[in-house]
PDB file of C-alpha atoms in Angstrom:
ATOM      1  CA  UNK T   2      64.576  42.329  36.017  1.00  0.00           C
ATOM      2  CA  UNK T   3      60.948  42.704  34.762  1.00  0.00           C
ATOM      3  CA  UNK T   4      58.533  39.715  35.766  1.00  0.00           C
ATOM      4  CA  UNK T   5      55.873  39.458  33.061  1.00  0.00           C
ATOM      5  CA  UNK T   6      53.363  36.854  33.847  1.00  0.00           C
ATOM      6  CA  UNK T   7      50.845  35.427  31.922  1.00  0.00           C
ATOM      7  CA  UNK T   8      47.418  34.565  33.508  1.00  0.00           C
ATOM      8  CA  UNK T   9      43.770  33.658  33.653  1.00  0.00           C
ATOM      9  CA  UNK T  10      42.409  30.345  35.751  1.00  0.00           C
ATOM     10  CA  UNK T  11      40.504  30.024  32.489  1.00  0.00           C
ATOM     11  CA  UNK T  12      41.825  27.396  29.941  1.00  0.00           C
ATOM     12  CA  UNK T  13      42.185  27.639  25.901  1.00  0.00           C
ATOM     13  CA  UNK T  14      41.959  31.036  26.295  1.00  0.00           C
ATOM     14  CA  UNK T  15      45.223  31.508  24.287  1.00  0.00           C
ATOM     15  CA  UNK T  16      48.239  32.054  27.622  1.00  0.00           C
ATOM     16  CA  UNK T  17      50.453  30.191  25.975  1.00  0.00           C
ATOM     17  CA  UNK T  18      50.537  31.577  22.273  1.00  0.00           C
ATOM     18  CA  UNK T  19      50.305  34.687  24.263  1.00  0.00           C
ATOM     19  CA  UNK T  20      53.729  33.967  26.502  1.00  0.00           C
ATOM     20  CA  UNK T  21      55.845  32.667  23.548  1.00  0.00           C
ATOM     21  CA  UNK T  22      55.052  35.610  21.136  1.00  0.00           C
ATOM     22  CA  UNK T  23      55.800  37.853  24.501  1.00  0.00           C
ATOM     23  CA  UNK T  24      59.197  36.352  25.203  1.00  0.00           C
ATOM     24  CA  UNK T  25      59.958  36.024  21.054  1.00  0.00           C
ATOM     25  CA  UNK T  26      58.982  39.901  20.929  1.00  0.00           C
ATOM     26  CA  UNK T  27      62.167  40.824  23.910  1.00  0.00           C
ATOM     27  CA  UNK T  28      64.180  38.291  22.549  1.00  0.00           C
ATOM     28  CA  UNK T  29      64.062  39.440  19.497  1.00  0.00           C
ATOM     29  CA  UNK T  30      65.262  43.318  20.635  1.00  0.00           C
ATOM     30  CA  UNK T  31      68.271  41.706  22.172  1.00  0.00           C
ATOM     31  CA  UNK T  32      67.162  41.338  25.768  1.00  0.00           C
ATOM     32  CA  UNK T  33      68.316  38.079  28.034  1.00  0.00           C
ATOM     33  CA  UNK T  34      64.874  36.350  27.931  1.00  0.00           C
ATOM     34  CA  UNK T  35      64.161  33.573  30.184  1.00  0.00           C
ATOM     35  CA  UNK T  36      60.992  31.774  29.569  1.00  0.00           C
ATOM     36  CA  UNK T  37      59.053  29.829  32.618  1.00  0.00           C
ATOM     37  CA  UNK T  38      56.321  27.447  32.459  1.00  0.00           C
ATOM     38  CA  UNK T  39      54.463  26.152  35.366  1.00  0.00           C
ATOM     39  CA  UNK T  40      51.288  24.617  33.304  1.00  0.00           C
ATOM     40  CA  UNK T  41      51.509  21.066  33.585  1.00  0.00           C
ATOM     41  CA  UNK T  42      51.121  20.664  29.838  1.00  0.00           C
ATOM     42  CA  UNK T  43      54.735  22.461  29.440  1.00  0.00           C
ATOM     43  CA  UNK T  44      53.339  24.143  26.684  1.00  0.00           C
ATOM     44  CA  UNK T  45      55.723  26.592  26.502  1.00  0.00           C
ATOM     45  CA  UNK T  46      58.532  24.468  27.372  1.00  0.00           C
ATOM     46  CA  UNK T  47      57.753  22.345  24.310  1.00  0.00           C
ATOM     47  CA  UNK T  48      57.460  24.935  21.868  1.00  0.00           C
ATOM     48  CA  UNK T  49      60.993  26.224  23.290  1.00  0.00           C
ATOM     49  CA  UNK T  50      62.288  22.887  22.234  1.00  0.00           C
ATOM     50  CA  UNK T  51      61.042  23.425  18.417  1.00  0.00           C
ATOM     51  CA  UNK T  52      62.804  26.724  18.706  1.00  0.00           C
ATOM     52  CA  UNK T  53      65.923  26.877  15.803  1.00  0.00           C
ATOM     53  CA  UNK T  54      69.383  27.151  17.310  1.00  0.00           C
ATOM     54  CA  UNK T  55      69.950  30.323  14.967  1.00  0.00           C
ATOM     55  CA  UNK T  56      66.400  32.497  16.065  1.00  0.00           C
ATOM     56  CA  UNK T  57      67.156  34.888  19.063  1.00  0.00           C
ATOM     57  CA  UNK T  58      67.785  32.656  21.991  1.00  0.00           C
ATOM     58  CA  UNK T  59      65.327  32.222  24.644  1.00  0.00           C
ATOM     59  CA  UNK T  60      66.208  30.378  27.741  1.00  0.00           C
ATOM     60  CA  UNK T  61      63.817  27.652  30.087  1.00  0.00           C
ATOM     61  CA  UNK T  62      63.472  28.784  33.188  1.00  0.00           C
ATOM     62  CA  UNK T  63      63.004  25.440  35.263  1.00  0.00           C
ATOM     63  CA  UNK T  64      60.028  25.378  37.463  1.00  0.00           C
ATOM     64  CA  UNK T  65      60.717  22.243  39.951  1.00  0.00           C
ATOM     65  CA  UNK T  66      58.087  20.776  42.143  1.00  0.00           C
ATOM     66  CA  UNK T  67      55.139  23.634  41.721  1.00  0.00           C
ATOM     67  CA  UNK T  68      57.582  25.716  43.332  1.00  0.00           C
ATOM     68  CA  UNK T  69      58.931  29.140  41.609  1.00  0.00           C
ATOM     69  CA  UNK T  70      62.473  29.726  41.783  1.00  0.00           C
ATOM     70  CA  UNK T  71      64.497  32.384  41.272  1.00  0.00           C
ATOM     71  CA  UNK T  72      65.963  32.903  37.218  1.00  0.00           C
ATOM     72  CA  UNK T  73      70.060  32.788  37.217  1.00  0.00           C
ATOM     73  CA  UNK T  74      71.614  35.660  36.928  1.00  0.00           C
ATOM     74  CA  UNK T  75      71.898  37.874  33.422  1.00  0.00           C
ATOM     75  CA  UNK T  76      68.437  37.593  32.725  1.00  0.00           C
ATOM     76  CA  UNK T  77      66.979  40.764  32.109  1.00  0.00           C
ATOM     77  CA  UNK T  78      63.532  39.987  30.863  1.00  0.00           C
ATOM     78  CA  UNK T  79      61.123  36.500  32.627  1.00  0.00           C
ATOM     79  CA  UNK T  80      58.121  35.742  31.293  1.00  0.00           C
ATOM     80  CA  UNK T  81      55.683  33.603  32.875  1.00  0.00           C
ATOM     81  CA  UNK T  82      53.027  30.753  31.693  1.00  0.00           C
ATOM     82  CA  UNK T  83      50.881  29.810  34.186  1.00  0.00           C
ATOM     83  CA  UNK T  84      48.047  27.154  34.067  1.00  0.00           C
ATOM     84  CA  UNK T  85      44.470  27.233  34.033  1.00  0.00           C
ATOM     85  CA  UNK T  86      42.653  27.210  37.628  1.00  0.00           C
ATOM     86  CA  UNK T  87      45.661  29.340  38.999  1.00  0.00           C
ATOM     87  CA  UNK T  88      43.934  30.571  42.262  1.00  0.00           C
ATOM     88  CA  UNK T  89      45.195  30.490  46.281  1.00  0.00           C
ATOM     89  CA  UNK T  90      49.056  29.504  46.988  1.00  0.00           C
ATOM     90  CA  UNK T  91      50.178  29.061  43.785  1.00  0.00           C
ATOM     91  CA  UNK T  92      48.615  32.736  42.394  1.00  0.00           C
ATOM     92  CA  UNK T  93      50.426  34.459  45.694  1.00  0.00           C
ATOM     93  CA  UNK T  94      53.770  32.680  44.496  1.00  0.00           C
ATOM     94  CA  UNK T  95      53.253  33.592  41.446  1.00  0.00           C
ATOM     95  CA  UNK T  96      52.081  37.913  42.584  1.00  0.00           C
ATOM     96  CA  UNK T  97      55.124  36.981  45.028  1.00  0.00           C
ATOM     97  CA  UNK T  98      57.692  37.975  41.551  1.00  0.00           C
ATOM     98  CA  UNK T  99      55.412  39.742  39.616  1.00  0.00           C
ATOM     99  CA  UNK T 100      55.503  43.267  37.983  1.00  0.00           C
ATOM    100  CA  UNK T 101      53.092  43.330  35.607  1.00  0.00           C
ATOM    101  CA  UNK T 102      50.085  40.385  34.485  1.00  0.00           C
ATOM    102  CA  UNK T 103      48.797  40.218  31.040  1.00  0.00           C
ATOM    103  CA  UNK T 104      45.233  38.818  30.947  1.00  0.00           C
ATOM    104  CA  UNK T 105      44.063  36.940  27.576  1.00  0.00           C
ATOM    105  CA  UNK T 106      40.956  36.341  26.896  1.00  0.00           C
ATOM    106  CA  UNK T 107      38.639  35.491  24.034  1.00  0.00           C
ATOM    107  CA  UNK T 108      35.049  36.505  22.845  1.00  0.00           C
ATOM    108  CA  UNK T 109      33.471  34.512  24.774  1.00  0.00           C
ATOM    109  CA  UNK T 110      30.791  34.004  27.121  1.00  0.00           C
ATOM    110  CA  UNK T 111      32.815  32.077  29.794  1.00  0.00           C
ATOM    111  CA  UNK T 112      36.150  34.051  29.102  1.00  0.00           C
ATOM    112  CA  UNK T 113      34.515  36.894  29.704  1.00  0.00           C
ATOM    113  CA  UNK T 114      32.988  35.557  33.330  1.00  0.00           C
ATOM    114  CA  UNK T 115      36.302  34.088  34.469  1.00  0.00           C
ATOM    115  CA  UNK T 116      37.866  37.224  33.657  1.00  0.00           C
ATOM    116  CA  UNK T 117      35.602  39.063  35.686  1.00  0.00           C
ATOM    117  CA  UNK T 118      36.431  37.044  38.704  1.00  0.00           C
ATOM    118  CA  UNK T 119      40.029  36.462  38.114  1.00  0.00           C
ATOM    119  CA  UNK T 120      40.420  40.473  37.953  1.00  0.00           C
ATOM    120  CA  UNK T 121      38.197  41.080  40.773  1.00  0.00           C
ATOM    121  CA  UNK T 122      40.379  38.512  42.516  1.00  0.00           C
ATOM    122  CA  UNK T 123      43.707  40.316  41.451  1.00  0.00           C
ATOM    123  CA  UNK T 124      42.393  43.653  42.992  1.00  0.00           C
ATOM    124  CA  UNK T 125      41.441  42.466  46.103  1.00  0.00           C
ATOM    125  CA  UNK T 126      44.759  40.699  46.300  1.00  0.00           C
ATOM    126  CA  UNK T 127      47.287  42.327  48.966  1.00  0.00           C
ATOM    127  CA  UNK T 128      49.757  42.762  45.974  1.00  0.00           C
ATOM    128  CA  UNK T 129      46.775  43.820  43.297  1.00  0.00           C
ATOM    129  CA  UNK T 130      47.854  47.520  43.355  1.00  0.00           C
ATOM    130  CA  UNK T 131      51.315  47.266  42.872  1.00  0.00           C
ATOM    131  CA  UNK T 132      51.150  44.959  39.800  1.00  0.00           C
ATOM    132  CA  UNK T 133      50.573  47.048  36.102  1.00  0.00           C
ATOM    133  CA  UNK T 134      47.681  44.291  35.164  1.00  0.00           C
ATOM    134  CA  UNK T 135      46.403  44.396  30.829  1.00  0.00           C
ATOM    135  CA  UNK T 136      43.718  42.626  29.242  1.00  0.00           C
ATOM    136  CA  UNK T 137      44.833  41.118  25.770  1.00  0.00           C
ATOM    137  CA  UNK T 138      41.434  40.023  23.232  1.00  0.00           C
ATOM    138  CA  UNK T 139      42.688  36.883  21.638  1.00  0.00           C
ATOM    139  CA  UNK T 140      41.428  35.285  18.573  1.00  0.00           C
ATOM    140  CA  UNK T 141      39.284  38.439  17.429  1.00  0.00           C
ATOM    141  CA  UNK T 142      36.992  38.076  14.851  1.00  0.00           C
ATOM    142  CA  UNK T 143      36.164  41.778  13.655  1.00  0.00           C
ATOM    143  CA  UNK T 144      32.512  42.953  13.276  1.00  0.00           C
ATOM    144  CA  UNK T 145      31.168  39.919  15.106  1.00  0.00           C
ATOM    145  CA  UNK T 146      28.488  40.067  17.367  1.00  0.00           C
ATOM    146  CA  UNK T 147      30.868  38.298  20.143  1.00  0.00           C
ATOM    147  CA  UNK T 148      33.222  40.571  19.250  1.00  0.00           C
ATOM    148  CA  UNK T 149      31.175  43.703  19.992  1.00  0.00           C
ATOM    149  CA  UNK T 150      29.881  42.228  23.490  1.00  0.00           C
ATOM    150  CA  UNK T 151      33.559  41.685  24.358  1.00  0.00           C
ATOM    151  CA  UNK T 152      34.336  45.331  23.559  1.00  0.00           C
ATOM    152  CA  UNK T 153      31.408  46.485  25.577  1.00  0.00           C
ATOM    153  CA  UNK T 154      31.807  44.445  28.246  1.00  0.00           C
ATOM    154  CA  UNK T 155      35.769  45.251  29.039  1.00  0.00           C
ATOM    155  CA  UNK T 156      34.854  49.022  28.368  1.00  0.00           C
ATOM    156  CA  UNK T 157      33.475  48.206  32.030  1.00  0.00           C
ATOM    157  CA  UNK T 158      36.229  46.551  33.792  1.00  0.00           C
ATOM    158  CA  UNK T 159      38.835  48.851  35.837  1.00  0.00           C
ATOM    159  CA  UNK T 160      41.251  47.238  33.680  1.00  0.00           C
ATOM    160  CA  UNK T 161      43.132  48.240  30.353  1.00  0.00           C
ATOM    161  CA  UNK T 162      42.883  46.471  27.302  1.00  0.00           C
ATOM    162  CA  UNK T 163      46.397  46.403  25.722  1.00  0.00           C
ATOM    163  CA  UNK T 164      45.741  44.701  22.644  1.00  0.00           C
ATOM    164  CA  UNK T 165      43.067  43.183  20.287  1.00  0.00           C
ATOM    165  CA  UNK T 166      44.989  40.399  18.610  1.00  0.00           C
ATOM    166  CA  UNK T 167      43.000  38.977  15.290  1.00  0.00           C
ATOM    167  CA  UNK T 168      42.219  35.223  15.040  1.00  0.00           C
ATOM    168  CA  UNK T 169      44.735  34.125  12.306  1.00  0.00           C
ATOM    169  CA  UNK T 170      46.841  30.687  11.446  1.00  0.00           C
ATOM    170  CA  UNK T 171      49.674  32.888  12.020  1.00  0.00           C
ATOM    171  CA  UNK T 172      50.119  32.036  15.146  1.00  0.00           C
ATOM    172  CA  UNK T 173      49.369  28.119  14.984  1.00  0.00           C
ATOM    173  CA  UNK T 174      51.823  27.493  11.977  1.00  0.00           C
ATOM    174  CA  UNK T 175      54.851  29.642  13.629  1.00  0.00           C
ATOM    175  CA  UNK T 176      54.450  28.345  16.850  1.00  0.00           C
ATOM    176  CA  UNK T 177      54.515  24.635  15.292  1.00  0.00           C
ATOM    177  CA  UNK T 178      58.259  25.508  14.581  1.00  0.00           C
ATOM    178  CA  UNK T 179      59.335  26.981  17.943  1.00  0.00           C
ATOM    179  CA  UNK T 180      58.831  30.589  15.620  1.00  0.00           C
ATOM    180  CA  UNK T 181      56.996  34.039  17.128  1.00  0.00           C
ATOM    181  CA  UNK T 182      55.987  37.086  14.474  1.00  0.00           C
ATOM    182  CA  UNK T 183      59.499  38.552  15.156  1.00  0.00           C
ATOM    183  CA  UNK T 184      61.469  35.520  13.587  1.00  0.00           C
ATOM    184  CA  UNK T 185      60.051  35.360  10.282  1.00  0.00           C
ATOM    185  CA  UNK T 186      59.423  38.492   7.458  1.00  0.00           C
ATOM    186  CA  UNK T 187      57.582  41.576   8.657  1.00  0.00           C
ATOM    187  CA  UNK T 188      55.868  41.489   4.975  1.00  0.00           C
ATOM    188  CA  UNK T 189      54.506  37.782   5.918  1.00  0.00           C
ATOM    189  CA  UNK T 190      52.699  39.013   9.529  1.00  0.00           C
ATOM    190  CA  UNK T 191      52.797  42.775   8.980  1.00  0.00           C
ATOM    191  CA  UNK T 192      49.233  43.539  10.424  1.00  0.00           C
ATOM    192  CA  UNK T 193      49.781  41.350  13.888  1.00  0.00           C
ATOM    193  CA  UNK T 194      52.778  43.206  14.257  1.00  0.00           C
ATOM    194  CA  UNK T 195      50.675  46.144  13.935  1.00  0.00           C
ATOM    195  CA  UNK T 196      47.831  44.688  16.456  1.00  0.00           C
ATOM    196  CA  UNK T 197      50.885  44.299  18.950  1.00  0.00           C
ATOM    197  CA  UNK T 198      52.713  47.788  18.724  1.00  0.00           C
ATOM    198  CA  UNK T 199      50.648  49.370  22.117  1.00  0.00           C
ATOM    199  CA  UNK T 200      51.084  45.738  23.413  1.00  0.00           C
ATOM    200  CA  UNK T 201      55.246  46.190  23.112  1.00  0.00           C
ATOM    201  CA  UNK T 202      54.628  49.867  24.360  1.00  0.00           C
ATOM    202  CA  UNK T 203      53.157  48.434  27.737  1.00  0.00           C
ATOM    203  CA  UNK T 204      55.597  45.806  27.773  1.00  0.00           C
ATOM    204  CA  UNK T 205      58.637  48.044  27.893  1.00  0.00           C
ATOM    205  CA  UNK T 206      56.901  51.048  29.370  1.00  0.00           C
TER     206      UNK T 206
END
């Protein structure tokens, strides 16, 4: 049962658009998706409560007390939200399940710093080389200058990127209805699901 988690101690950097569109992607190729959220906003919980009864299901995955428990049986696929500032105990429970850790981050000055830190953290972590660990660019704005320092600088972390995702209402108006890019028309988000094909390929590698 794959553990994909979700992380960077930075906020608004886009972990939970990231997490639902993850979970909506193995839903929708008819895996048993369970869904956890230990942010105390519950982002992802609430946006699983918006979800329509007739989309691919994707289950809650109750996180009680700061403490992660173990998903019920038939669950094939968990994905994990976690919440900004995730450092010490609560990133070793959360390394504890993992398999692999998708990083988002924007073009951003202080993305781009806690990034730095939060991978150099991850490496030096007891479990850092047995977790598959991608970078994801969020909100991309194409031939920016902040876009070009983001490429530059990643080109120069030990990390790979995964994905450039483009900034686009896309995301904001499906996720306002419990929806990911795999519940509506290919025709109506046909170039995200483009930016995400070598994203799915390291999700299912």
């Amino acid at each position: 049962m794959p553990v994909i988690v979700i992380a960077n101690p930075k906020g608004g950097v886009g972990k939970s658009t990231l997490a639902t569109n993850v979970a909506g992607c193995l839903a929708a190729a008819g895996h048993a998706v369970m869904l956890g959220d230990v942010d105390r906003q519950q982002s992802s919980r609430q946006w699983l409560a918006l979800r329509p009864a007739q989309r691919p299901p994707i289950r809650g995955w109750d996180v009680a007390n700061d403490h992660i428990v173990r998903p019920p049986k038939g669950t094939s696929h968990v994905v994990l939200d976690t919440p900004a500032g995730l450092h010490g105990k609560r990133l070793d429970a959360v390394l504890r399940i993992a398999d692999k850790l998708l990083v988002p981050l924007q073009p951003s000055l202080f993305d781009i710093q806690a990034t730095h830190a939060f991978v150099q953290e991850l490496r030096a972590h007891k479990r850092g080389g047995d977790i598959a660990v991608g970078l994801v660019g969020m909100r991309v704005r194409e031939h920016t200058r902040a876009n070009e320092q983001l490429h530059a600088y990643l080109a120069t972390l030990p990390v790979p990127v995964v994905a450039w995702l483009r900034d686009t209402q896309n995301y904001v108006q499906l996720a306002a209805h419990g929806l990911t890019l795999w519940d509506v028309a290919p025709s109506r988000v046909e170039r995200d699901l483009e930016q995400w094909a070598p994203l799915q390929d390291w999700i299912t590698a």
